PDB file of C-alpha atoms in Angstrom:
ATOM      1  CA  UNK Q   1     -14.121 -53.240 -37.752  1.00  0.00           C
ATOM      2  CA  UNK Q   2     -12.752 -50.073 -35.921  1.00  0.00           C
ATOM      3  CA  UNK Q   3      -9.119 -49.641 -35.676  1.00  0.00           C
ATOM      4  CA  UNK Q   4      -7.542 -46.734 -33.403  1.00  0.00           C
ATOM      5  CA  UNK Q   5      -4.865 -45.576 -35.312  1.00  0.00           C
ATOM      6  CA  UNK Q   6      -2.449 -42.450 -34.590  1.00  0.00           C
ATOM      7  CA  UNK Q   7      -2.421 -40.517 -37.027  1.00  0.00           C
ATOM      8  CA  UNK Q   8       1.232 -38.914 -37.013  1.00  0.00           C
ATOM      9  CA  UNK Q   9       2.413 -42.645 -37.851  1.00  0.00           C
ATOM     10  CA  UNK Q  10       0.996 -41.658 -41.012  1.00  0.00           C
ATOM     11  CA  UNK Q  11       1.665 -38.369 -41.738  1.00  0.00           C
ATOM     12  CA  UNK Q  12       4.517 -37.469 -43.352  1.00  0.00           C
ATOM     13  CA  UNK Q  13       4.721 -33.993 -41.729  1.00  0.00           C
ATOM     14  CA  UNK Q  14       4.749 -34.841 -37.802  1.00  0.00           C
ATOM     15  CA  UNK Q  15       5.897 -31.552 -37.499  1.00  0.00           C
ATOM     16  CA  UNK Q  16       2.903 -29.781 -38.817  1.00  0.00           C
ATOM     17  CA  UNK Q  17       0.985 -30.111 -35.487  1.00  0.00           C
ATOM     18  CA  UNK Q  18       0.014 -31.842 -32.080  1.00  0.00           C
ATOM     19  CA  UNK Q  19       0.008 -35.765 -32.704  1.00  0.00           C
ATOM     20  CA  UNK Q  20      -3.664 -36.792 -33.059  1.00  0.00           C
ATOM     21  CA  UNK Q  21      -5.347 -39.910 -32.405  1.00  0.00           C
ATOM     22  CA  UNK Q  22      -8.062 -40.878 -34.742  1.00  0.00           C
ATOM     23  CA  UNK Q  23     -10.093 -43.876 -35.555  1.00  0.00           C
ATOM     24  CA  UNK Q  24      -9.866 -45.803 -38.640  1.00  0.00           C
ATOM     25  CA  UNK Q  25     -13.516 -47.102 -39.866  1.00  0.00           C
ATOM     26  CA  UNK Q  26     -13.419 -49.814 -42.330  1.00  0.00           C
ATOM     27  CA  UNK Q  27     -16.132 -52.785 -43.360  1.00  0.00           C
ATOM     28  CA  UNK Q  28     -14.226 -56.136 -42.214  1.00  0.00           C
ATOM     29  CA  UNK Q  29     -15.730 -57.951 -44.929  1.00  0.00           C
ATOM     30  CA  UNK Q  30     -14.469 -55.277 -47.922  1.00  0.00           C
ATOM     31  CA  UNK Q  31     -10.789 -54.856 -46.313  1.00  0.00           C
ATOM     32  CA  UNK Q  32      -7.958 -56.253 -44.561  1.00  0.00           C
ATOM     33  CA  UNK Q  33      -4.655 -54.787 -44.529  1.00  0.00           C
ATOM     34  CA  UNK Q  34      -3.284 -58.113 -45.774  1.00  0.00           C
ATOM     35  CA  UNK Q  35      -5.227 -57.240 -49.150  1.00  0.00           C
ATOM     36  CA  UNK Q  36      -2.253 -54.631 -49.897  1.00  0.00           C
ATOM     37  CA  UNK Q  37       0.598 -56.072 -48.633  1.00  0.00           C
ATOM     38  CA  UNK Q  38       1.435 -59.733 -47.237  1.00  0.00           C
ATOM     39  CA  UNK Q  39       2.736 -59.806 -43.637  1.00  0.00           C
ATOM     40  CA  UNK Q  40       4.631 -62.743 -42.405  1.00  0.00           C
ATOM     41  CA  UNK Q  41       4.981 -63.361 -38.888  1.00  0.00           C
ATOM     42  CA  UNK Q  42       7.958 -65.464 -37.506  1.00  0.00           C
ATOM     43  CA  UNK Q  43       6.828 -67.835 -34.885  1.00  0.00           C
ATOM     44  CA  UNK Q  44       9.022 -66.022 -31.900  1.00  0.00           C
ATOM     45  CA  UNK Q  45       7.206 -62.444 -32.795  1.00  0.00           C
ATOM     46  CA  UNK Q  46       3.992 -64.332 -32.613  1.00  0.00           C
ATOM     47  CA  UNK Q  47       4.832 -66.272 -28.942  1.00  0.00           C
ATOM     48  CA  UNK Q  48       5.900 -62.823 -27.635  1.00  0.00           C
ATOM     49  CA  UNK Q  49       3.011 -60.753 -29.172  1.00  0.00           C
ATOM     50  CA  UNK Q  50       0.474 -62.893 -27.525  1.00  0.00           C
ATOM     51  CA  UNK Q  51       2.517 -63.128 -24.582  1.00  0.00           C
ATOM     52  CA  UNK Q  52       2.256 -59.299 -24.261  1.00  0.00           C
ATOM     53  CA  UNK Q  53      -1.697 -59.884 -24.829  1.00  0.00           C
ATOM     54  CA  UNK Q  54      -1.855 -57.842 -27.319  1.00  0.00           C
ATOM     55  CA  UNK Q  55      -5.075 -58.667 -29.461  1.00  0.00           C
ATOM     56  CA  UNK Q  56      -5.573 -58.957 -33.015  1.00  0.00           C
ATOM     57  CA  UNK Q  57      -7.138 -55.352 -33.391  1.00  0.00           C
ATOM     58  CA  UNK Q  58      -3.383 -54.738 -32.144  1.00  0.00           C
ATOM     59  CA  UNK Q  59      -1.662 -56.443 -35.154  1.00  0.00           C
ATOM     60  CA  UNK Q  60      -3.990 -54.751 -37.634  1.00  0.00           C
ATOM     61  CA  UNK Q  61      -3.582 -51.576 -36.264  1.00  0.00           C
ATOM     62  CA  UNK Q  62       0.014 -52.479 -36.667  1.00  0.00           C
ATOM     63  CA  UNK Q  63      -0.158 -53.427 -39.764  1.00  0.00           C
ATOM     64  CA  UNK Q  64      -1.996 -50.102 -40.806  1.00  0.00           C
ATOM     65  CA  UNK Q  65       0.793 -48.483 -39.374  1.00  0.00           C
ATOM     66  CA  UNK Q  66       3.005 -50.392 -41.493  1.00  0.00           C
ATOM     67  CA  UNK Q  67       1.575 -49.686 -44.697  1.00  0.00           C
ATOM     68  CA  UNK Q  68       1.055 -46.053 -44.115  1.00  0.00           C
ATOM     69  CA  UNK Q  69       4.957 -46.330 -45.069  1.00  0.00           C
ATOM     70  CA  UNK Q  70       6.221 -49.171 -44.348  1.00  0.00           C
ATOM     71  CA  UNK Q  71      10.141 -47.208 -45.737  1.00  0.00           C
ATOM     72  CA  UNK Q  72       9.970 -44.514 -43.227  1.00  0.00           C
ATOM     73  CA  UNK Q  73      10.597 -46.281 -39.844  1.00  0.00           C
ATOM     74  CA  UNK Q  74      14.705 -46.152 -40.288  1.00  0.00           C
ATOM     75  CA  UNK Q  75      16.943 -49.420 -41.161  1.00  0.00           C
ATOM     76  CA  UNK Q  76      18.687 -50.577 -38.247  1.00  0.00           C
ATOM     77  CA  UNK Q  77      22.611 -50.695 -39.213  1.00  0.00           C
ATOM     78  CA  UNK Q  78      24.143 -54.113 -39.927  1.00  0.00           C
ATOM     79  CA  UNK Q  79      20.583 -56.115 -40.178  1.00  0.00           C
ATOM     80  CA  UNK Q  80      20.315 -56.016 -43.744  1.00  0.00           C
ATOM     81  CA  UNK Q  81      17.073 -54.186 -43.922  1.00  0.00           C
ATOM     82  CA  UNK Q  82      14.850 -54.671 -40.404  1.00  0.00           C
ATOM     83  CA  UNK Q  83      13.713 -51.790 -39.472  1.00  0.00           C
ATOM     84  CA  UNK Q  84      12.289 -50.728 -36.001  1.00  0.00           C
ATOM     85  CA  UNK Q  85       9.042 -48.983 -35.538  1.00  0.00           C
ATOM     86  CA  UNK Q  86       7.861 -47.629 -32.519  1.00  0.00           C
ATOM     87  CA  UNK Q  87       4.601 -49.223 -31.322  1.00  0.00           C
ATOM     88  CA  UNK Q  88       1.611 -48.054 -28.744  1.00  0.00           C
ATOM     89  CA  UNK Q  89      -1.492 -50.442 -29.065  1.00  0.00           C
ATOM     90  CA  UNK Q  90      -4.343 -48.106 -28.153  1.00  0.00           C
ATOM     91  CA  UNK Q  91      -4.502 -48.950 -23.947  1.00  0.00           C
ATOM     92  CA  UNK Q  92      -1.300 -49.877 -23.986  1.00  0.00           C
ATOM     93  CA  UNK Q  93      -0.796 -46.481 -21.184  1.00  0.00           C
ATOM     94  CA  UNK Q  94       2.788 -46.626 -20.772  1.00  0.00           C
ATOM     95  CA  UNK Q  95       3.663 -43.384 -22.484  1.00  0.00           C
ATOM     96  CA  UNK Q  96       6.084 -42.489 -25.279  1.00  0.00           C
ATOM     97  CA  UNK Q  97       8.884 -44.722 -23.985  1.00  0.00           C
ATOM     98  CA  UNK Q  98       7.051 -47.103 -22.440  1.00  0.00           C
ATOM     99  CA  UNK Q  99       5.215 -48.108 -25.963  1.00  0.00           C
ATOM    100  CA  UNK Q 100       6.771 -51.248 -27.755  1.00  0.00           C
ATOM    101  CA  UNK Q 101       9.258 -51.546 -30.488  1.00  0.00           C
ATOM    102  CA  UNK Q 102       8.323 -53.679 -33.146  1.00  0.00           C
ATOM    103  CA  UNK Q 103      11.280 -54.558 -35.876  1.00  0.00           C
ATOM    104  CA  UNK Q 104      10.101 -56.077 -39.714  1.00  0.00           C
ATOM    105  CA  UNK Q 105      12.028 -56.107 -42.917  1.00  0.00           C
ATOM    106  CA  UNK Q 106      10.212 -55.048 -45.217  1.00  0.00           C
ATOM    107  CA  UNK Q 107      10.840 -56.946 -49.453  1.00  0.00           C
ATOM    108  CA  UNK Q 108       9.148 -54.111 -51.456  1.00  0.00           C
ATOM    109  CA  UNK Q 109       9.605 -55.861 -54.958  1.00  0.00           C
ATOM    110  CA  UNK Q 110       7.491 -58.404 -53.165  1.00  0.00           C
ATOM    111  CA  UNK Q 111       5.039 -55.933 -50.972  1.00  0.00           C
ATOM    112  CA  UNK Q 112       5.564 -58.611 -48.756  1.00  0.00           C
ATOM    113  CA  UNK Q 113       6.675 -57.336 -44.665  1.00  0.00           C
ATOM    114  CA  UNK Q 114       8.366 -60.085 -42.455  1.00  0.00           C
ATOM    115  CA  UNK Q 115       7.360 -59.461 -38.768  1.00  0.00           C
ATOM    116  CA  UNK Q 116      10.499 -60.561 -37.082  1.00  0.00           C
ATOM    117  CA  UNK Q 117      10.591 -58.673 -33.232  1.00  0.00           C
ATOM    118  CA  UNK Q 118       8.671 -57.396 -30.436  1.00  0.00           C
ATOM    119  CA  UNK Q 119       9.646 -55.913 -27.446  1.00  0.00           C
ATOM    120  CA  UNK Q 120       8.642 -53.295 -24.546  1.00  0.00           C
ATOM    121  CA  UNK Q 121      11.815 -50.531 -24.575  1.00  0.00           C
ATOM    122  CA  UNK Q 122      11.998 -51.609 -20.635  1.00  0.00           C
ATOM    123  CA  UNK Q 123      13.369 -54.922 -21.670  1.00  0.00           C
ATOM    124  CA  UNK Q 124      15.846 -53.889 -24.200  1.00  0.00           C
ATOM    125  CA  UNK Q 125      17.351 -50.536 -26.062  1.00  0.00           C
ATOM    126  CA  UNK Q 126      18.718 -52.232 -28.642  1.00  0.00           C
ATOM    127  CA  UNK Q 127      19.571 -55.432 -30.896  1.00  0.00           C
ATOM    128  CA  UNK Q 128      22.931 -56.544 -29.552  1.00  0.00           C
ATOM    129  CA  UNK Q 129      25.523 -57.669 -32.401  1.00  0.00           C
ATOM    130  CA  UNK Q 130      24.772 -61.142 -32.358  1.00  0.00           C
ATOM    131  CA  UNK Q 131      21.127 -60.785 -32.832  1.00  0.00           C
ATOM    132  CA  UNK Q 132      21.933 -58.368 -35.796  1.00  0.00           C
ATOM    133  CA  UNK Q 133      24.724 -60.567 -37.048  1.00  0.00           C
ATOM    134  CA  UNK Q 134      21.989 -63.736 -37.276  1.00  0.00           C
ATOM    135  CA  UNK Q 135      18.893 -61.276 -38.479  1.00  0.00           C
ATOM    136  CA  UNK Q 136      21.341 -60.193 -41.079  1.00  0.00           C
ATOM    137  CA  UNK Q 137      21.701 -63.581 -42.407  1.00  0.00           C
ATOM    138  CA  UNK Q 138      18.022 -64.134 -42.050  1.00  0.00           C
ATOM    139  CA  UNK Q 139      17.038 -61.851 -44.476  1.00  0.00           C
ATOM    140  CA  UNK Q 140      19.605 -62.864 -47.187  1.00  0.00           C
ATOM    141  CA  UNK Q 141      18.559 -65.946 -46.921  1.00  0.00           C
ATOM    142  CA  UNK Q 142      14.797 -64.675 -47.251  1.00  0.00           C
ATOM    143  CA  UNK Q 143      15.792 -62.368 -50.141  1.00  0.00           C
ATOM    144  CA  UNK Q 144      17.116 -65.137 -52.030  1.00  0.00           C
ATOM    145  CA  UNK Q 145      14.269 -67.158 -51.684  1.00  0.00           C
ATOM    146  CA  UNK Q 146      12.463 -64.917 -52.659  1.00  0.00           C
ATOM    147  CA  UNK Q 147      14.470 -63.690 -55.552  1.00  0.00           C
ATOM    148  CA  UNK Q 148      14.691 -67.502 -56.825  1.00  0.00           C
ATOM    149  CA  UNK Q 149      11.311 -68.488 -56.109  1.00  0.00           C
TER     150      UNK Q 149
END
């Protein structure tokens, strides 16, 4: 499996240089991102990541990305936790605000990350109210399962 990965998602000194795109060489067979942490997908991030035809390489280059540190990417106020990570599939050719933004929450007592939004920046610059307001009561409700489960 080869996975393009950049390599400032990681880092935790961006500053330190020019952003550098590397390639991430792993056996399939020996690991999969979903050995180190569980990702969840709700079925609307799903419909809209296939919609943008993004490809499973995609997701697990995503999900790499995640787990590089999946606390960095900052909380979005009044969600309860989802954070928003900025997202550019290798291809994807759009340029820095062009690539996608890609919101999780992210249960570390659980190493579990809920993949909850995707969207191009072109479509939308932010979660309005509403969509915070009902994300926000997603998670609690997701916490507490989890938490009593």
């Amino acid at each position: 499996m080869v996975v393009l990965i950049d390599r400032a998602t990681c880092d935790a000194h961006r500053e330190a240089g020019p952003l550098e795109k590397g390639t991430l060489y792993y056996p399939e067979h020996r690991f999969n991102p979903e050995d180190l942490l569980t990702f969840i997908e709700l079925k609307p991030f799903t419909r809209r990541w296939e919609n943008l035809e993004l490809t499973t390489d995609d997701l697990l280059t995503l999900q790499i990305a995640i787990m590089c540190d999946p606390l960095k990417p900052p909380v979005i106020p009044g969600t309860g936790g989802l954070r928003k990570l900025r997202f550019a599939p290798a291809g994807w050719n759009k340029g820095k605000s062009g690539a996608l933004r890609v919101c999780y929450a992210y249960f570390e007592e659980h190493k579990t990350v809920l993949l909850t939004i995707v969207y191009a920046k072109n479509e939308k610059e932010n979660l309005t109210q509403e969509e915070k307001n009902q994300i926000n009561k997603l998670l609690a409700a997701i916490k507490a399962e989890f938490d009593n489960g």
